Coordinates of C-alpha atoms and ligand atoms in Angstrom, one line a residue:
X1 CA -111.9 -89.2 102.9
X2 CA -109.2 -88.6 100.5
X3 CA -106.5 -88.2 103.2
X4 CA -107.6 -91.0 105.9
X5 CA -105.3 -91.6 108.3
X6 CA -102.6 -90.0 106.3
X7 CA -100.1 -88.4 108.6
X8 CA -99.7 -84.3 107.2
X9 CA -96.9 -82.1 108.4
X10 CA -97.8 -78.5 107.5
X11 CA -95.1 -75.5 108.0
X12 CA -96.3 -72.4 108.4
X13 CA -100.0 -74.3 110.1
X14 CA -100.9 -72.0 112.6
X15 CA -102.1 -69.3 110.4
X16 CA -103.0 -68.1 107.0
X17 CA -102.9 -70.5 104.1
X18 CA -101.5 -73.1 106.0
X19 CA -103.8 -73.3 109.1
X20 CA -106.6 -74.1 106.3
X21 CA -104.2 -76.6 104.9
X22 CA -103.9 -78.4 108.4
X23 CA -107.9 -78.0 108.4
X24 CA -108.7 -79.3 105.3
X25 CA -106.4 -82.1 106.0
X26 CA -108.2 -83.1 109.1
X27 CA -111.2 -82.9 107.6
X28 CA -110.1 -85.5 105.0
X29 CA -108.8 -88.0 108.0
X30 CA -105.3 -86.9 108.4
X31 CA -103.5 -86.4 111.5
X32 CA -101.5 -83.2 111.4
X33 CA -98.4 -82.3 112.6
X34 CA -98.2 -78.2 112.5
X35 CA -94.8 -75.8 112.7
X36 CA -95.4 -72.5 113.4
X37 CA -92.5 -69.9 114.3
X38 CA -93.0 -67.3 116.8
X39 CA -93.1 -63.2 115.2
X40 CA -93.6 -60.3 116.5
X41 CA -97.2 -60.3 114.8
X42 CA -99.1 -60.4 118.3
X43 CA -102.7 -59.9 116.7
X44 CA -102.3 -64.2 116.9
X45 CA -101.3 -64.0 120.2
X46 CA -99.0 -67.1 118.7
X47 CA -99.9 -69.8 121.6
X48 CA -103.9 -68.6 120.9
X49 CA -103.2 -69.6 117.3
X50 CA -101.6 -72.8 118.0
X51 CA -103.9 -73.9 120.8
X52 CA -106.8 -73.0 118.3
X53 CA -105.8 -75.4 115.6
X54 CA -104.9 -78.3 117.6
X55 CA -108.2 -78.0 119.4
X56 CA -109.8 -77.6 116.2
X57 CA -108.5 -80.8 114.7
X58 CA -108.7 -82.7 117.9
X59 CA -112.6 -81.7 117.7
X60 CA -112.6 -83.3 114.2
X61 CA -111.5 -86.8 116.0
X62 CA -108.2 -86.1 114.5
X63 CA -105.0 -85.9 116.6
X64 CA -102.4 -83.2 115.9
X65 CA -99.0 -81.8 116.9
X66 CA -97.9 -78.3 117.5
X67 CA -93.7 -78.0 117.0
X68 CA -92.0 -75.0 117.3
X69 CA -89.4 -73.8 114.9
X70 CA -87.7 -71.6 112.4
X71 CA -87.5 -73.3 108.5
X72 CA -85.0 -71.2 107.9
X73 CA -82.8 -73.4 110.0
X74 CA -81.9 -76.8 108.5
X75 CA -82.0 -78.5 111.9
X76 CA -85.6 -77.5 112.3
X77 CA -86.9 -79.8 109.4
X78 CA -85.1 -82.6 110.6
X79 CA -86.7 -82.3 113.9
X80 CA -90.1 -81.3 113.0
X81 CA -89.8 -85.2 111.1
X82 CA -88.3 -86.3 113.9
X83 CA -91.2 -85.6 116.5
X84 CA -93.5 -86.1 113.6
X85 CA -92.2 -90.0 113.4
X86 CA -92.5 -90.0 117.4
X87 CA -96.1 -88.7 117.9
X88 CA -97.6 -90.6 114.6
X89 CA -94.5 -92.8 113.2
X90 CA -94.5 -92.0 110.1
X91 CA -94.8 -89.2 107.7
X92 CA -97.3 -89.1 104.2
X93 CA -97.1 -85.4 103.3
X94 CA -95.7 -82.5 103.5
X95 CA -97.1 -79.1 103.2
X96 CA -94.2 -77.4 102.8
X97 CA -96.0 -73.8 103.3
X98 CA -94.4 -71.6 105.4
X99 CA -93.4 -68.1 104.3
X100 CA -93.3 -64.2 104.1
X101 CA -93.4 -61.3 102.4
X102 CA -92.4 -58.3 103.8
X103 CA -93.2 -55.7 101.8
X104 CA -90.5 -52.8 100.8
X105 CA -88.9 -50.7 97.9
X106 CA -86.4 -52.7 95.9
X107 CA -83.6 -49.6 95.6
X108 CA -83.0 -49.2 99.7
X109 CA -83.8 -52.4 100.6
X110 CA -81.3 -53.6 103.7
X111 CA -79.6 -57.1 103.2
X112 CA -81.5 -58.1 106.5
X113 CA -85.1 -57.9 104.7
X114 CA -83.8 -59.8 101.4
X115 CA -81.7 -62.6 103.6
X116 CA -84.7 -63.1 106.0
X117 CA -86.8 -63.9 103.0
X118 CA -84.5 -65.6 100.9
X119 CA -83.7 -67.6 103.9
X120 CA -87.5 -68.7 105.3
X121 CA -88.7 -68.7 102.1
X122 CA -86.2 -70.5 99.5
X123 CA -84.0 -72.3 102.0
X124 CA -86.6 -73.2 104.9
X125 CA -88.5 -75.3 101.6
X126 CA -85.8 -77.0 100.7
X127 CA -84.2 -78.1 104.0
X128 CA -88.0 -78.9 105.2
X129 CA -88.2 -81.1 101.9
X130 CA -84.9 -82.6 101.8
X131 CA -86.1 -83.9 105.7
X132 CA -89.2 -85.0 104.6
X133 CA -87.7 -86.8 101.8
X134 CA -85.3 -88.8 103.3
X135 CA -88.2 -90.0 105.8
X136 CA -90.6 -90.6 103.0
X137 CA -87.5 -93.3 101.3
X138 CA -86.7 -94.7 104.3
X139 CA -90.5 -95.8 104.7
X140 CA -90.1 -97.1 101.4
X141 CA -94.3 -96.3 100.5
X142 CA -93.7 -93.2 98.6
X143 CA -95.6 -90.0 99.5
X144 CA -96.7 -86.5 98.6
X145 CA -94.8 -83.2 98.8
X146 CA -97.0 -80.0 98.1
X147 CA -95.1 -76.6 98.5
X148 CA -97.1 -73.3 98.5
X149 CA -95.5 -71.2 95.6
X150 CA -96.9 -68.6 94.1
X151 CA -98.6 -66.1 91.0
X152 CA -95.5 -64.4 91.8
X153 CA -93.4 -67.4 91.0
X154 CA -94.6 -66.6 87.1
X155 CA -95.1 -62.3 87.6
X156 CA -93.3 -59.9 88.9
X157 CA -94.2 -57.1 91.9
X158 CA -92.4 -53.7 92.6
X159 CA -92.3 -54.4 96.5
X160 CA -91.7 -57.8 96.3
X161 CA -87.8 -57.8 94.1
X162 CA -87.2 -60.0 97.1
X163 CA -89.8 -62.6 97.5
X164 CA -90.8 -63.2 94.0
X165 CA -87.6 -65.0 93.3
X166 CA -87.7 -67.1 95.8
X167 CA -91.7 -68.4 95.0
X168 CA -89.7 -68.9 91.3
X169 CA -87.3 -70.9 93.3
X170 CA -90.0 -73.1 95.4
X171 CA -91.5 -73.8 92.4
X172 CA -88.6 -75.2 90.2
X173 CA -87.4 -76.8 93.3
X174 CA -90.8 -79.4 92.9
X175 CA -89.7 -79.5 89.3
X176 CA -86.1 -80.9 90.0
X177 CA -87.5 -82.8 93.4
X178 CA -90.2 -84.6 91.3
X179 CA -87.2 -86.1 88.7
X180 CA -84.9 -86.9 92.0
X181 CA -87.5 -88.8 94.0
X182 CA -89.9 -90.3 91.3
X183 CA -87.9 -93.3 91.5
X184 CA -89.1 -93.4 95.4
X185 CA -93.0 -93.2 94.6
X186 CA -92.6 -89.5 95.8
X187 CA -94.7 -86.7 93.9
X188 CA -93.5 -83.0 94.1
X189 CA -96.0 -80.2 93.2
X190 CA -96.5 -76.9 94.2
X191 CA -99.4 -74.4 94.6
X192 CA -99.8 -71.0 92.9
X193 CA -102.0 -68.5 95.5
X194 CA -102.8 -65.4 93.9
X195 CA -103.8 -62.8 96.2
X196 CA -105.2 -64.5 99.2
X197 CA -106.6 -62.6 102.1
X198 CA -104.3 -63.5 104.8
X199 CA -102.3 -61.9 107.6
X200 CA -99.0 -61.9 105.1
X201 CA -101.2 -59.0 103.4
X202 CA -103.6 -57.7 105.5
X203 CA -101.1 -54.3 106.1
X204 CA -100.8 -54.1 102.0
X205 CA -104.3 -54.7 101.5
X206 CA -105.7 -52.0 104.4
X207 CA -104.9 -49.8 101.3
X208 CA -108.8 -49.1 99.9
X209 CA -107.4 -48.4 96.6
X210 CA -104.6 -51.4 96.5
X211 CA -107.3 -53.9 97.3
X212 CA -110.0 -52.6 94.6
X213 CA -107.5 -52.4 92.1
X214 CA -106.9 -56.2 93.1
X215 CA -110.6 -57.2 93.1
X216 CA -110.8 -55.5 89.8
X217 CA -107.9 -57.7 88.3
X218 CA -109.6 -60.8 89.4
X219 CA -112.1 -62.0 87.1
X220 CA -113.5 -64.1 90.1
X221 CA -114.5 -61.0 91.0
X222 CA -113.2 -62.0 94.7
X223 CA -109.9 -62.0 96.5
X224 CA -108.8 -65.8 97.5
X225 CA -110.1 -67.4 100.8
X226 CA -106.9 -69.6 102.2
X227 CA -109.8 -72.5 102.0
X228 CA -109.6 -71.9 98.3
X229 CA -105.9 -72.9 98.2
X230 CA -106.0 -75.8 100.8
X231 CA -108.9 -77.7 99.2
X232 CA -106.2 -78.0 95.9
X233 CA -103.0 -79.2 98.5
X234 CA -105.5 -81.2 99.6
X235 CA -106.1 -82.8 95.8
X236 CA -102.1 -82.6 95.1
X237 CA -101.6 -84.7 98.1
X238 CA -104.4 -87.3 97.8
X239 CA -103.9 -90.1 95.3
X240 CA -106.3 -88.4 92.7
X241 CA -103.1 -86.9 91.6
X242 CA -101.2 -90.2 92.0
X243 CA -99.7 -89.3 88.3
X244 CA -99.1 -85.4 88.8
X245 CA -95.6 -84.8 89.8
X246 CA -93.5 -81.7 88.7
X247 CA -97.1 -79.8 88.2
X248 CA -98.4 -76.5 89.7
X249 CA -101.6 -75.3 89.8
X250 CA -102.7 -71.7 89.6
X251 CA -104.9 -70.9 92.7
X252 CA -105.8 -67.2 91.6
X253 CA -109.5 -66.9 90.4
X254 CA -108.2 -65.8 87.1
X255 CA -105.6 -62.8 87.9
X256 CA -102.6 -64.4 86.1
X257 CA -104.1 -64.7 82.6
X258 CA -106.2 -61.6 83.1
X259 CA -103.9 -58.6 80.2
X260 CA -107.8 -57.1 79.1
Ligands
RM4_301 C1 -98.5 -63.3 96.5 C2 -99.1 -62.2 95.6 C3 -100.2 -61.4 96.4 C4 -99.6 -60.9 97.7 C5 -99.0 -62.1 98.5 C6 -98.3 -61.6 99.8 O1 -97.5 -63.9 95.9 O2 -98.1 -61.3 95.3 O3 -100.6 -60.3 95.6 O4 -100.6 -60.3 98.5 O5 -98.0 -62.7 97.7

């Protein structure tokens, strides 16, 4: 078991990438606490999703925590620490995960669409982080911080002039985390998805023609499971990285390096 009775907070766990990321950690003997946000995505049916992933890790004779709350806001990674320290009292990594991508054209783009992003994406990390951190010294045992980046942290996409920057951002922000907690035993790394069937695409890739073009890009031949991007948190978190810090690691079955 490479996480046994590790104690896992995941943002963003109730779906997607990061509901595989609460899996896999289960599955490796952590106990998991999850935040999830509600949206106006109903095809979840948001307390369905929740219910179902603390009943699937409570199957796995793990115990897990569901906790409401926006990452945008500072206050909610301070709390989502807080009740994880109650429930399991302590915390050993953080998935810091959660994070959208609403699609749109860069030249009528409202501030509302950019801010959201900027804000869950690039602000929600660092505040969820910073919380984490401060736990993490205060237990004085080190720990592990993964944060889902992104391909699009390194490329650029004509929809996405807003939430490529801030996967840029997540991922320097490991960088500089990993030099200012090093001296605390904490390791900061991030995660580069490619294109990962998930609901944060499903709408962009109902397009026939966006999808193939995808596939084709992909020398994997495949688009990414989320599985495919948990089992390497999973790594990151585990102490067979105990000497990566400040790394990231491409999770994209070949699309970045792929010109010709
Ligand atoms: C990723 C990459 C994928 C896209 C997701 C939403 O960074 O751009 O192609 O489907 O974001």
């Amino acid at each position: 078991m490479l996480l046994e009775n590790k104690v896992v907070i995941v943002t963003g766990g109730s779906r997607g990438i990061g509901r595989a990321i609460a899996l896999a950690s289960a599955r490796e003997g952590a106990h998991v606490a999850i935040n999830y946000w509600r949206d106006n995505d109903q095809s979840y049916g948001k307390a369905s999703a929740v219910e179902s992933i603390v009943g699937e890790i409570e199957s796995l004779g793990r115990r897990a925590i569901a906790v409401e709350g926006n990452v945008a806001e500072r206050e909610t990674g301070f709390e989502l620490v807080r009740r994880t320290v109650e429930a399991f009292g302590r915390v050993d990594v953080l998935s810091s995960n959660a994070g959208i991508c609403p699609f749109h054209a860069f030249l009528d783009m409202p501030p509302s669409v950019y801010e959201t992003t900027v804000a869950v994406n690039l602000n929600g990390a660092f505040y969820v982080t910073q919380a984490a951190a401060n736990q993490m010294k205060a237990q004085g045992t080190g720990g592990a911080i993964v944060a889902t980046s992104s391909i699009s942290a390194l490329v650029g996409g004509g929809m996405q002039t807003h939430y490529t920057p801030t996967k840029a951002g997540v991922h320097s922000l490991m960088q500089s985390c990993a030099i200012a907690l090093g001296a605390y035993g904490i390791r900061c790394n991030s995660v580069m998805p490619g294109t990962i069937a998930t609901d944060l695409n499903a709408e962009d890739l109902s397009d026939a023609d966006k999808r193939a073009y995808m596939e084709k890009r992909i020398p994997l031949g495949r688009l990414g499971a989320p599985d495919d991007v948990a089992q390497c948190v999973v790594f990151l978190a585990s102490d067979r990285a105990r000497y990566v810090t400040g790394a990231s690691l491409l999770v994209d079955g070949g699309l970045f390096v792929n010109l010709q």
